[in-house]
Amino acid sequence: MGRVRSYMDSGRRFISGIVPPTEQSEPAWWFAFQENRLLVFQEPFSVSIPCLVSFGELGLAQSTQHYLGHLEGRHCYAIQLADDTPLPKGMALEGLRQVYGRLDEDLFSIATRAVQIVDWDRTHKFCGRCGSSLRLKTTERAKECPNCGLLHFPRLAPAIIVLVERGGQLLLARSRHFMPGMYSVLAGFVEPGESLEEAVIREVKEEVGVTVKDIQYFGSQPWPFPHSLMIGFTATYADGEISLDDSEIEDAGWFTANNLPRIPGKISIARKLIDWFVGKQGRMP
Ligand SMILES: [Zn+2]
């Protein structure tokens, strides 16, 4: 389907890897985080990240280092900075949402990967079964318990996100925790034992009381806030009147392309779904 290709299949030039080169003799990209904030050089209209042979050149205290892979032959590493290390002049720590659009797109994409690995490493120190300290595996992205052998992998929570159409209208809803006035398409986490299509049907039914049909894959997006994978779909309205799930949704309704409320920013797959819908309307006679 053309629309999937046009959305995410952007021919990324990053190749993932686990085992670092034996010697790091060329400049590499260093994605360093304190908590979930990325270390960047601040420039007037953009940010960049350190490209150095050794991260030690910056003189910053760090803990674990993770090899990520390479971008067009240049190696990439994730670093966890010590909590109170002072930053060099011209550098700052910024949240990923803040650097979106100001950092090169390929580097931003790797940063969303790096932050999740650093966060996983920081929050998974001990075995969930026996409590022993975990050891990083060198050949795969996992930790192993030296006592009981249990493997621990980075957390990833799949969530569906769906644009529901009815004629020339789309369904948008407002969650209680959205910014004032903002509406978006519906989304929710997949439950254990559920297929993605079942999750789409259940979420829409639970949140707005409507049933849907013709569920079609749209595209996916890693969403590192903190560790989701958003899987996007389109669907067609089948039956039912909008009735709100009071705990979750504050308001929902049918909107046309030329009468949209405030919608999410371009960073999100939600926006890409809405833009796809709007673009399609524009091409109609
Ligand atoms: Zn164990």
XYZ file of N, CA and C and ligand atoms in Angstrom:
856
model
N 0.830 -1.199 0.000
C 0.000 0.000 0.000
C 0.868 1.254 0.000
N 0.604 2.122 -0.945
C 1.410 3.304 -1.133
C 1.500 4.187 0.099
N 0.427 4.294 0.825
C 0.434 5.254 1.937
C 1.382 4.836 3.051
N 1.605 3.513 3.231
C 2.559 3.070 4.243
C 3.954 3.526 3.839
N 4.274 3.267 2.577
C 5.593 3.619 2.069
C 5.847 5.117 2.195
N 4.853 5.891 1.855
C 5.069 7.343 1.860
C 5.267 7.872 3.278
N 4.855 7.097 4.262
C 4.957 7.610 5.615
C 6.286 7.284 6.299
N 6.559 6.012 6.604
C 7.703 5.750 7.478
C 8.898 5.128 6.769
N 8.691 4.574 5.604
C 9.759 3.833 4.950
C 10.726 4.809 4.307
N 11.425 5.551 5.134
C 12.197 6.680 4.627
C 13.638 6.283 4.286
N 13.905 4.993 4.213
C 15.246 4.573 3.838
C 16.293 5.018 4.839
N 16.044 4.749 6.087
C 16.992 5.155 7.125
C 18.352 4.522 6.893
N 19.370 5.298 7.182
C 20.719 4.851 6.883
C 21.427 4.291 8.112
N 20.689 4.137 9.197
C 21.253 3.615 10.432
C 21.176 2.090 10.461
N 22.306 1.461 10.809
C 22.337 0.003 10.951
C 22.562 -0.311 12.429
N 21.611 -1.027 13.016
C 21.691 -1.353 14.428
C 22.771 -2.397 14.700
N 23.411 -2.290 15.846
C 24.419 -3.279 16.235
C 24.552 -3.361 17.744
N 25.159 -4.417 18.238
C 25.314 -4.630 19.683
C 26.795 -4.626 20.075
N 27.622 -5.243 19.219
C 29.039 -5.413 19.559
C 29.832 -4.227 19.028
N 30.495 -3.473 19.907
C 31.242 -2.283 19.459
C 32.494 -2.689 18.691
N 33.039 -1.746 17.901
C 34.309 -2.045 17.226
C 35.408 -2.251 18.267
N 36.409 -3.056 17.924
C 37.476 -3.313 18.908
C 38.232 -2.036 19.242
N 38.350 -1.162 18.252
C 39.029 0.103 18.519
C 38.206 1.246 17.948
N 37.996 2.288 18.739
C 37.254 3.451 18.267
C 38.268 4.528 17.883
N 38.659 4.563 16.596
C 39.731 5.471 16.192
C 39.228 6.626 15.325
N 37.965 6.539 14.875
C 37.364 7.608 14.074
C 36.323 8.332 14.942
N 35.956 9.558 14.579
C 34.897 10.230 15.354
C 33.594 9.430 15.332
N 32.902 9.424 16.454
C 31.626 8.713 16.591
C 30.583 9.692 17.122
N 29.312 9.318 16.954
C 28.236 10.114 17.542
C 27.988 9.630 18.965
N 27.882 10.579 19.892
C 27.682 10.231 21.307
C 26.348 10.790 21.777
N 25.428 9.901 22.084
C 24.096 10.283 22.587
C 24.111 10.128 24.097
N 24.355 11.232 24.782
C 24.533 11.173 26.232
C 23.292 11.722 26.932
N 22.863 11.013 27.948
C 21.639 11.408 28.645
C 21.872 11.548 30.140
N 21.183 12.517 30.698
C 21.032 12.589 32.138
C 19.535 12.476 32.366
N 19.132 11.445 33.114
C 17.705 11.066 33.118
C 17.287 10.869 31.661
N 16.266 11.590 31.184
C 15.852 11.414 29.790
C 16.198 12.631 28.931
N 17.141 13.428 29.412
C 17.503 14.629 28.661
C 18.823 14.426 27.924
N 18.828 14.862 26.675
C 19.957 14.631 25.763
C 20.971 15.775 25.847
N 22.244 15.402 25.852
C 23.322 16.393 25.863
C 23.535 16.936 24.449
N 23.370 18.233 24.279
C 23.497 18.840 22.945
C 24.348 20.103 22.993
N 24.943 20.401 21.831
C 25.528 21.723 21.620
C 24.400 22.627 21.162
N 24.258 23.756 21.786
C 23.185 24.671 21.393
C 23.690 25.695 20.390
N 22.996 25.752 19.251
C 23.288 26.771 18.251
C 22.030 27.622 18.099
N 22.143 28.774 17.419
C 20.986 29.688 17.418
C 19.678 29.043 16.968
N 19.697 28.247 15.895
C 18.437 27.699 15.387
C 18.430 26.181 15.324
N 19.442 25.577 15.907
C 19.509 24.119 15.843
C 20.298 23.605 17.040
N 20.337 22.293 17.154
C 21.229 21.668 18.136
C 22.007 20.573 17.411
N 23.156 20.235 17.959
C 23.916 19.113 17.409
C 24.411 18.278 18.585
N 24.841 17.076 18.269
C 25.344 16.241 19.346
C 26.838 15.994 19.127
N 27.554 15.606 20.204
C 29.003 15.467 20.081
C 29.402 14.404 19.057
N 30.384 14.755 18.223
C 30.972 13.811 17.268
C 32.475 13.809 17.545
N 32.906 12.817 18.326
C 34.274 12.790 18.844
C 34.828 11.371 18.771
N 36.143 11.260 18.753
C 36.747 9.917 18.814
C 36.435 9.291 20.170
N 36.621 10.093 21.224
C 36.353 9.583 22.565
C 35.438 10.559 23.306
N 34.420 10.014 23.968
C 33.532 10.881 24.735
C 34.289 11.551 25.882
N 35.380 10.898 26.312
C 36.205 11.439 27.388
C 36.737 12.839 27.097
N 36.797 13.213 25.808
C 37.296 14.553 25.448
C 36.485 15.668 26.102
N 35.221 15.382 26.423
C 34.371 16.413 27.035
C 34.603 16.530 28.542
N 35.300 15.560 29.108
C 35.605 15.614 30.533
C 34.394 15.454 31.430
N 33.391 14.710 30.964
C 32.170 14.541 31.760
C 32.168 13.181 32.457
N 31.634 13.171 33.691
C 31.535 11.897 34.413
C 30.388 11.083 33.826
N 30.644 9.815 33.556
C 29.626 8.968 32.945
C 29.599 7.590 33.612
N 28.496 6.892 33.447
C 28.497 5.498 33.892
C 28.504 4.611 32.656
N 27.458 3.834 32.451
C 27.513 2.829 31.387
C 27.534 3.445 29.990
N 28.150 2.724 29.057
C 28.183 3.099 27.651
C 27.621 1.931 26.844
N 26.736 2.222 25.890
C 26.131 1.169 25.069
C 26.413 1.469 23.604
N 26.875 0.457 22.891
C 27.042 0.599 21.446
C 25.671 0.457 20.783
N 25.369 1.329 19.828
C 24.043 1.320 19.191
C 24.053 0.779 17.771
N 25.190 0.976 17.065
C 25.245 0.630 15.645
C 25.949 1.753 14.912
N 25.732 1.836 13.588
C 26.395 2.927 12.869
C 25.466 3.612 11.877
N 25.735 4.889 11.700
C 24.993 5.713 10.750
C 25.953 6.050 9.623
N 25.716 5.492 8.451
C 26.609 5.682 7.295
C 28.065 5.456 7.680
N 28.305 4.380 8.410
C 29.668 4.006 8.767
C 30.216 4.680 10.017
N 29.484 5.652 10.544
C 29.961 6.327 11.764
C 29.305 5.681 12.991
N 30.142 5.232 13.915
C 29.601 4.509 15.076
C 28.799 5.425 16.001
N 27.843 4.827 16.679
C 26.952 5.572 17.577
C 26.924 4.886 18.947
N 26.993 5.707 19.973
C 26.972 5.183 21.335
C 25.947 5.935 22.170
N 25.369 5.216 23.134
C 24.528 5.855 24.149
C 25.308 5.864 25.461
N 25.157 6.952 26.166
C 25.923 7.164 27.401
C 24.960 7.619 28.485
N 25.165 7.120 29.667
C 24.438 7.688 30.802
C 25.393 8.574 31.591
N 25.041 9.849 31.690
C 25.888 10.794 32.415
C 25.643 10.676 33.911
N 26.674 10.962 34.676
C 26.500 11.051 36.125
C 25.546 12.216 36.422
N 24.815 12.102 37.524
C 23.748 13.059 37.820
C 24.201 14.508 37.935
N 25.343 14.724 38.530
C 25.682 16.107 38.870
C 26.904 16.615 38.096
N 27.221 15.969 36.979
C 28.410 16.410 36.253
C 28.162 17.783 35.604
N 29.061 18.766 35.810
C 28.847 20.087 35.210
C 29.074 20.035 33.698
N 28.285 20.817 32.949
C 28.350 20.752 31.490
C 29.352 21.752 30.933
N 30.014 21.388 29.819
C 30.909 22.354 29.160
C 30.113 23.549 28.623
N 30.812 24.652 28.413
C 30.189 25.860 27.893
C 29.554 25.584 26.521
N 28.359 26.116 26.299
C 27.689 25.929 25.013
C 26.894 24.644 24.908
N 26.953 23.826 25.960
C 26.196 22.579 25.924
C 25.033 22.652 26.911
N 24.009 21.838 26.648
C 22.827 21.832 27.510
C 22.188 20.451 27.454
N 21.327 20.192 28.414
C 20.530 18.970 28.417
C 19.113 19.339 28.019
N 18.580 18.649 27.002
C 17.229 18.984 26.536
C 16.406 17.721 26.340
N 15.103 17.822 26.618
C 14.187 16.715 26.357
C 14.070 16.464 24.863
N 13.760 15.228 24.489
C 13.702 14.906 23.061
C 12.604 15.672 22.335
N 11.482 15.900 23.021
C 10.415 16.664 22.365
C 10.902 18.066 22.006
N 11.773 18.616 22.863
C 12.261 19.977 22.627
C 13.249 20.024 21.458
N 13.987 18.939 21.233
C 14.981 18.995 20.154
C 14.413 18.540 18.812
N 13.193 18.014 18.815
C 12.592 17.577 17.556
C 12.492 18.764 16.594
N 12.955 18.569 15.369
C 12.928 19.657 14.388
C 14.172 20.517 14.415
N 14.960 20.419 15.511
C 16.195 21.215 15.596
C 17.419 20.330 15.445
N 17.226 19.025 15.636
C 18.314 18.064 15.468
C 18.081 17.321 14.153
N 19.171 17.012 13.451
C 19.096 16.223 12.210
C 18.156 15.026 12.405
N 17.353 14.717 11.396
C 16.290 13.714 11.547
C 16.829 12.308 11.835
N 17.897 11.924 11.149
C 18.495 10.605 11.412
C 19.019 10.537 12.845
N 19.678 11.611 13.275
C 20.233 11.624 14.635
C 19.108 11.629 15.662
N 18.020 12.332 15.371
C 16.882 12.335 16.288
C 16.323 10.924 16.457
N 16.218 10.244 15.324
C 15.689 8.883 15.367
C 16.584 7.968 16.214
N 17.900 8.129 16.078
C 18.814 7.311 16.892
C 18.719 7.724 18.363
N 18.511 9.010 18.602
C 18.368 9.483 19.987
C 17.159 8.850 20.673
N 16.068 8.635 19.918
C 14.882 8.017 20.532
C 15.158 6.557 20.893
N 16.034 5.942 20.140
C 16.472 4.579 20.449
C 17.396 4.605 21.678
N 18.362 5.531 21.644
C 19.365 5.609 22.710
C 18.723 5.875 24.073
N 17.740 6.764 24.109
C 17.150 7.130 25.406
C 16.454 5.923 26.039
N 15.883 5.074 25.194
C 15.178 3.915 25.736
C 16.154 2.875 26.286
N 17.313 2.748 25.635
C 18.302 1.776 26.109
C 18.927 2.254 27.420
N 19.232 3.551 27.475
C 19.792 4.106 28.715
C 18.771 3.997 29.852
N 17.515 4.294 29.542
C 16.474 4.229 30.571
C 16.270 2.790 31.055
N 16.282 1.862 30.133
C 16.138 0.443 30.485
C 17.303 0.001 31.373
N 18.500 0.400 31.000
C 19.676 0.018 31.778
C 19.589 0.580 33.208
N 19.138 1.813 33.289
C 19.080 2.487 34.587
C 18.005 1.900 35.495
N 16.906 1.433 34.903
C 15.766 0.996 35.722
C 15.669 -0.526 35.845
N 16.614 -1.239 35.251
C 16.611 -2.710 35.363
C 17.967 -3.189 35.850
N 18.188 -2.986 37.137
C 19.479 -3.328 37.725
C 19.466 -4.722 38.348
N 18.283 -5.181 38.755
C 18.200 -6.424 39.530
C 17.217 -7.405 38.911
N 17.478 -8.668 39.137
C 16.629 -9.717 38.597
C 15.253 -9.682 39.263
N 14.202 -9.733 38.433
C 12.839 -9.709 38.960
C 12.455 -11.011 39.638
N 13.224 -12.076 39.427
C 12.889 -13.364 40.041
C 13.657 -13.598 41.332
N 14.961 -13.303 41.327
C 15.745 -13.654 42.528
C 16.437 -12.451 43.163
N 16.390 -11.287 42.513
C 16.936 -10.081 43.137
C 18.428 -9.876 42.956
N 19.107 -10.780 42.246
C 20.556 -10.604 42.033
C 20.821 -9.444 41.070
N 22.033 -8.893 41.144
C 22.429 -7.842 40.190
C 22.540 -8.437 38.795
N 22.008 -7.717 37.804
C 22.025 -8.222 36.427
C 23.325 -7.845 35.728
N 23.642 -8.630 34.685
C 24.836 -8.403 33.894
C 24.398 -8.152 32.455
N 24.975 -7.114 31.828
C 24.660 -6.856 30.410
C 25.229 -7.975 29.553
N 24.437 -8.471 28.598
C 24.961 -9.448 27.655
C 25.754 -8.710 26.579
N 26.773 -9.352 26.058
C 27.620 -8.666 25.079
C 27.185 -8.952 23.647
N 26.350 -9.963 23.441
C 26.013 -10.367 22.070
C 24.581 -10.042 21.682
N 23.756 -9.636 22.631
C 22.396 -9.214 22.293
C 21.960 -8.144 23.280
N 20.901 -7.391 22.901
C 20.418 -6.300 23.751
C 19.578 -6.910 24.865
N 20.282 -7.392 25.892
C 19.601 -8.072 26.989
C 20.506 -8.054 28.212
N 19.888 -8.335 29.376
C 20.649 -8.542 30.598
C 20.344 -9.946 31.096
N 21.340 -10.506 31.741
C 21.197 -11.872 32.218
C 21.455 -11.905 33.713
N 20.666 -12.722 34.405
C 20.892 -12.898 35.841
C 21.976 -13.954 36.022
N 23.102 -13.598 36.686
C 24.186 -14.573 36.851
C 23.806 -15.690 37.826
N 22.756 -15.480 38.598
C 22.355 -16.475 39.599
C 21.355 -17.481 39.035
N 20.247 -16.970 38.439
C 19.204 -17.904 37.996
C 19.081 -17.974 36.477
N 19.824 -17.138 35.751
C 19.844 -17.252 34.296
C 18.707 -16.545 33.579
N 17.799 -15.915 34.313
C 16.672 -15.233 33.671
C 17.180 -14.096 32.776
N 16.615 -14.000 31.569
C 16.993 -12.936 30.640
C 16.006 -11.772 30.771
N 16.526 -10.561 30.669
C 15.698 -9.356 30.732
C 15.970 -8.536 29.489
N 14.925 -8.231 28.743
C 15.063 -7.467 27.498
C 14.521 -6.051 27.705
N 14.943 -5.106 26.845
C 14.381 -3.746 26.964
C 12.864 -3.787 26.877
N 12.230 -2.979 27.691
C 10.762 -2.934 27.681
C 10.277 -2.256 26.419
N 9.202 -2.756 25.875
C 8.581 -2.117 24.718
C 7.089 -2.375 24.845
N 6.316 -1.317 24.902
C 4.874 -1.471 25.084
C 4.158 -1.124 23.784
N 3.584 -2.113 23.084
C 2.863 -1.813 21.848
C 1.542 -1.115 22.141
N 1.278 -0.077 21.359
C 0.022 0.655 21.508
C -0.550 0.888 20.112
N -1.846 0.747 19.986
C -2.468 1.036 18.689
C -2.922 2.497 18.672
N -2.945 3.055 17.478
C -3.493 4.398 17.294
C -4.302 4.350 16.012
N -5.520 4.879 16.043
C -6.413 4.635 14.911
C -7.201 5.885 14.522
N -7.216 6.128 13.217
C -8.051 7.191 12.673
C -9.329 6.548 12.138
N -10.468 6.953 12.700
C -11.755 6.406 12.287
C -12.441 7.408 11.365
N -12.849 6.925 10.183
C -13.514 7.781 9.185
C -14.994 7.461 9.101
N -15.763 8.481 8.838
C -17.188 8.289 8.508
C -17.529 9.284 7.411
N -17.639 8.784 6.188
C -17.811 9.700 5.061
C -16.623 10.638 4.993
N -16.857 11.927 4.882
C -15.767 12.897 4.833
C -15.362 13.416 6.205
N -15.697 12.655 7.260
C -15.393 13.111 8.621
C -14.428 12.147 9.302
N -13.703 12.664 10.290
C -12.883 11.789 11.114
C -13.234 11.989 12.583
N -12.970 10.960 13.344
C -13.288 10.966 14.769
C -12.088 11.473 15.556
N -12.290 12.514 16.331
C -11.233 13.033 17.197
C -11.762 13.117 18.624
N -10.866 12.902 19.572
C -11.281 12.917 20.980
C -10.263 13.664 21.819
N -10.749 14.103 22.968
C -9.909 14.844 23.911
C -9.727 14.036 25.182
N -8.492 13.702 25.476
C -8.200 13.033 26.747
C -8.080 14.100 27.834
N -8.349 13.697 29.083
C -8.295 14.665 30.188
C -6.916 15.281 30.367
N -5.855 14.528 29.964
C -4.504 15.063 30.205
C -3.920 15.785 28.995
N -4.721 16.004 27.934
C -4.230 16.794 26.785
C -4.107 18.271 27.151
N -3.315 18.975 26.342
C -3.252 20.431 26.479
C -4.627 21.018 26.169
N -4.943 22.192 26.742
C -6.279 22.762 26.529
C -6.630 22.871 25.042
N -7.822 22.434 24.682
C -8.313 22.600 23.312
C -7.811 21.573 22.317
N -6.908 20.678 22.724
C -6.338 19.763 21.742
C -7.138 18.464 21.633
N -7.308 18.019 20.393
C -7.975 16.751 20.089
C -7.029 15.884 19.274
N -7.231 14.555 19.376
C -6.403 13.662 18.579
C -7.189 12.409 18.225
N -6.553 11.550 17.433
C -7.159 10.256 17.136
C -7.024 9.363 18.368
N -7.739 8.257 18.399
C -7.756 7.410 19.591
C -6.532 6.496 19.641
N -6.074 6.213 20.853
C -4.914 5.342 21.030
C -5.031 4.599 22.349
N -4.374 3.464 22.427
C -4.366 2.734 23.685
C -3.424 1.544 23.624
N -3.021 1.060 24.778
C -2.080 -0.052 24.847
C -2.753 -1.371 24.481
N -1.974 -2.223 23.842
C -2.437 -3.570 23.512
C -2.365 -4.427 24.766
N -3.397 -5.217 25.002
C -3.422 -6.083 26.184
C -2.809 -7.441 25.857
N -2.261 -8.113 26.881
C -1.707 -9.452 26.639
C -2.763 -10.367 26.019
N -2.390 -11.099 25.001
C -3.309 -12.051 24.379
C -4.186 -11.472 23.281
N -4.012 -10.180 22.997
C -4.885 -9.493 22.063
C -4.140 -9.271 20.741
N -4.838 -9.400 19.603
C -4.224 -8.996 18.338
C -4.337 -7.479 18.208
N -3.576 -6.913 17.280
C -3.638 -5.466 17.081
C -5.044 -5.040 16.642
N -5.645 -5.840 15.758
C -6.988 -5.499 15.265
C -8.012 -5.550 16.411
N -7.863 -6.542 17.285
C -8.762 -6.616 18.445
C -8.583 -5.408 19.358
N -7.329 -4.984 19.503
C -7.063 -3.813 20.342
C -7.722 -2.564 19.744
N -7.668 -2.429 18.423
C -8.308 -1.283 17.763
C -9.810 -1.286 18.058
N -10.450 -2.437 17.855
C -11.896 -2.527 18.054
C -12.261 -2.250 19.519
N -11.516 -2.845 20.448
C -11.821 -2.665 21.869
C -11.627 -1.212 22.312
N -10.493 -0.605 21.904
C -10.207 0.762 22.341
C -11.292 1.736 21.869
N -11.654 1.633 20.596
C -12.639 2.573 20.057
C -13.977 2.360 20.774
N -14.334 1.108 20.981
C -15.596 0.799 21.653
C -15.579 1.314 23.099
N -14.475 1.050 23.798
C -14.379 1.458 25.207
C -14.402 2.973 25.359
N -13.654 3.649 24.487
C -13.455 5.082 24.712
C -14.602 5.930 24.189
N -15.190 5.540 23.070
C -16.258 6.394 22.522
C -17.536 5.622 22.175
N -17.566 4.299 22.419
C -18.802 3.535 22.245
C -19.190 3.219 20.808
N -18.226 3.358 19.880
C -18.521 3.171 18.461
C -17.850 1.881 17.984
N -18.487 1.163 17.056
C -17.806 0.005 16.456
C -17.242 0.396 15.088
N -16.114 -0.272 14.745
C -15.427 0.054 13.492
C -15.211 -1.204 12.664
N -14.962 -0.983 11.367
C -14.666 -2.089 10.443
C -13.558 -1.636 9.491
N -13.200 -2.527 8.542
C -12.169 -2.214 7.524
C -10.885 -1.664 8.144
N -10.360 -2.382 9.114
C -9.135 -1.918 9.788
C -7.935 -2.173 8.886
N -7.182 -1.110 8.616
C -6.023 -1.244 7.719
C -4.784 -0.614 8.346
N -3.670 -1.295 8.144
C -2.397 -0.815 8.680
C -1.998 0.485 7.987
N -1.462 1.413 8.761
C -1.033 2.704 8.215
C 0.485 2.873 8.282
N 1.066 2.542 9.426
C 2.506 2.750 9.634
C 2.765 2.695 11.132
N 4.020 2.719 11.525
C 4.316 2.641 12.956
C 5.373 3.665 13.333
N 5.496 3.899 14.613
C 6.436 4.907 15.079
C 6.909 4.570 16.491
N 8.235 4.490 16.690
C 8.714 4.356 18.061
C 8.372 5.631 18.825
N 7.904 5.489 20.025
C 7.482 6.656 20.810
C 8.134 6.533 22.183
N 9.269 7.188 22.339
C 10.109 6.913 23.503
C 9.688 7.667 24.762
N 8.398 7.880 24.962
C 7.956 8.684 26.129
C 7.037 7.839 26.997
N 7.449 6.745 27.681
C 8.858 6.388 27.770
C 9.267 5.216 26.871
N 8.423 4.275 26.540
C 8.943 3.115 25.788
C 7.832 2.420 25.015
N 7.121 3.188 24.199
C 6.025 2.609 23.430
C 6.436 2.406 21.975
N 5.711 1.534 21.325
C 5.752 1.435 19.872
C 4.333 1.677 19.403
N 4.119 2.785 18.702
C 2.785 3.122 18.221
C 2.551 2.437 16.876
N 1.457 1.696 16.767
C 1.128 1.005 15.522
C -0.163 1.615 14.989
N -0.038 2.302 13.843
C -1.135 3.123 13.348
C -2.054 2.383 12.383
N -3.335 2.657 12.497
C -4.344 2.050 11.625
C -5.344 3.106 11.177
N -6.021 2.791 10.078
C -7.226 3.517 9.729
C -8.384 2.533 9.835
N -9.567 3.047 10.086
C -10.745 2.192 10.188
C -11.952 3.001 9.742
N -13.012 2.289 9.434
C -14.244 2.932 8.997
C -15.321 2.729 10.056
N -16.068 3.762 10.291
C -17.197 3.687 11.221
C -18.179 2.597 10.771
N -18.655 1.801 11.712
C -19.633 0.763 11.373
C -20.980 1.020 12.037
N -20.934 1.363 13.334
C -22.190 1.381 14.056
C -22.036 2.135 15.387
N -23.147 2.656 15.900
C -23.168 3.196 17.259
C -23.116 4.713 17.308
N -23.541 5.252 18.448
C -23.465 6.691 18.712
C -22.303 6.944 19.668
N -21.705 8.123 19.570
C -20.611 8.447 20.487
C -21.135 8.520 21.918
N -20.536 7.700 22.793
C -20.827 7.825 24.231
C -19.496 7.687 24.949
N -19.192 8.637 25.810
C -17.830 8.771 26.319
C -17.560 7.894 27.524
N -16.315 7.384 27.539
C -15.794 6.729 28.725
C -15.352 7.852 29.663
N -16.100 8.090 30.712
C -15.887 9.270 31.564
C -14.488 9.352 32.168
N -13.881 8.198 32.432
C -12.599 8.240 33.136
C -11.488 8.735 32.207
N -11.601 8.486 30.944
C -10.500 8.692 30.011
C -10.737 9.906 29.107
N -11.894 9.937 28.469
C -12.163 10.892 27.390
C -13.117 11.979 27.868
N -12.727 13.211 27.586
C -13.486 14.366 28.036
C -14.513 14.789 26.982
N -14.109 14.647 25.707
C -15.000 15.044 24.622
C -14.567 14.305 23.358
N -15.514 14.046 22.480
C -15.185 13.410 21.197
C -16.219 13.842 20.182
N -15.836 13.830 18.905
C -16.796 14.223 17.881
C -16.261 13.950 16.492
N -17.147 14.160 15.511
C -16.782 14.000 14.103
C -16.403 15.358 13.545
N -15.274 15.396 12.846
C -14.771 16.664 12.306
C -14.502 16.508 10.810
N -14.611 17.615 10.083
C -14.228 17.604 8.668
C -12.837 18.232 8.541
N -12.213 17.983 7.391
C -10.835 18.448 7.174
C -10.714 19.962 7.279
N -11.765 20.685 6.918
C -11.655 22.147 6.957
C -12.226 22.749 8.235
N -12.467 21.892 9.224
C -13.011 22.386 10.491
C -12.363 21.649 11.664
N -11.016 21.613 11.648
C -10.311 20.826 12.661
C -10.059 21.645 13.919
N -10.103 21.005 15.076
C -9.675 21.681 16.304
C -8.150 21.702 16.358
N -7.590 22.102 17.483
C -6.139 22.026 17.669
C -5.719 20.554 17.668
N -4.676 20.223 16.894
C -4.259 18.825 16.765
C -2.778 18.680 17.135
N -2.300 17.431 17.365
C -0.917 17.234 17.820
C 0.121 17.722 16.809
N 1.351 17.940 17.290
C 2.447 18.434 16.465
C 2.966 17.387 15.493
N 3.812 17.840 14.581
C 4.254 16.987 13.474
C 5.148 15.830 13.901
N 5.625 15.834 15.127
C 6.465 14.740 15.603
C 5.698 13.421 15.671
N 4.379 13.489 15.795
C 3.610 12.294 16.170
C 2.973 11.594 14.993
N 2.774 10.289 15.121
C 2.056 9.531 14.102
C 0.588 9.961 14.096
N 0.080 10.440 15.219
C -1.295 10.958 15.257
C -1.461 12.037 14.193
N -0.500 12.939 14.145
C -0.554 14.030 13.186
C -0.419 13.509 11.754
N 0.423 12.497 11.572
C 0.602 11.943 10.225
C -0.688 11.289 9.741
N -1.411 10.657 10.651
C -2.716 10.085 10.296
C -3.689 11.198 9.891
N -3.720 12.246 10.691
C -4.656 13.344 10.408
C -4.276 14.041 9.105
N -2.972 14.257 8.900
C -2.522 14.885 7.650
C -2.878 14.013 6.439
N -2.747 12.702 6.608
C -3.124 11.784 5.524
C -4.607 11.961 5.191
N -5.447 12.030 6.203
C -6.885 12.196 6.004
C -7.184 13.525 5.301
N -6.543 14.577 5.788
C -6.773 15.910 5.212
C -6.323 15.942 3.752
N -5.173 15.351 3.486
C -4.654 15.320 2.116
C -5.592 14.586 1.178
N -6.175 13.522 1.681
C -7.096 12.729 0.873
C -8.366 13.525 0.533
N -8.840 14.305 1.499
C -10.033 15.117 1.258
C -9.780 16.138 0.158
N -8.545 16.721 0.235
C -8.181 17.763 -0.720
C -8.185 17.260 -2.157
N -7.891 15.965 -2.318
C -7.806 15.410 -3.679
C -9.178 15.005 -4.212
N -10.188 15.060 -3.311
C -11.507 14.636 -3.781
C -12.164 15.727 -4.622
N -12.973 15.344 -5.599
C -13.613 16.334 -6.478
C -14.601 17.224 -5.718
Zn 17.763 -14.186 38.965
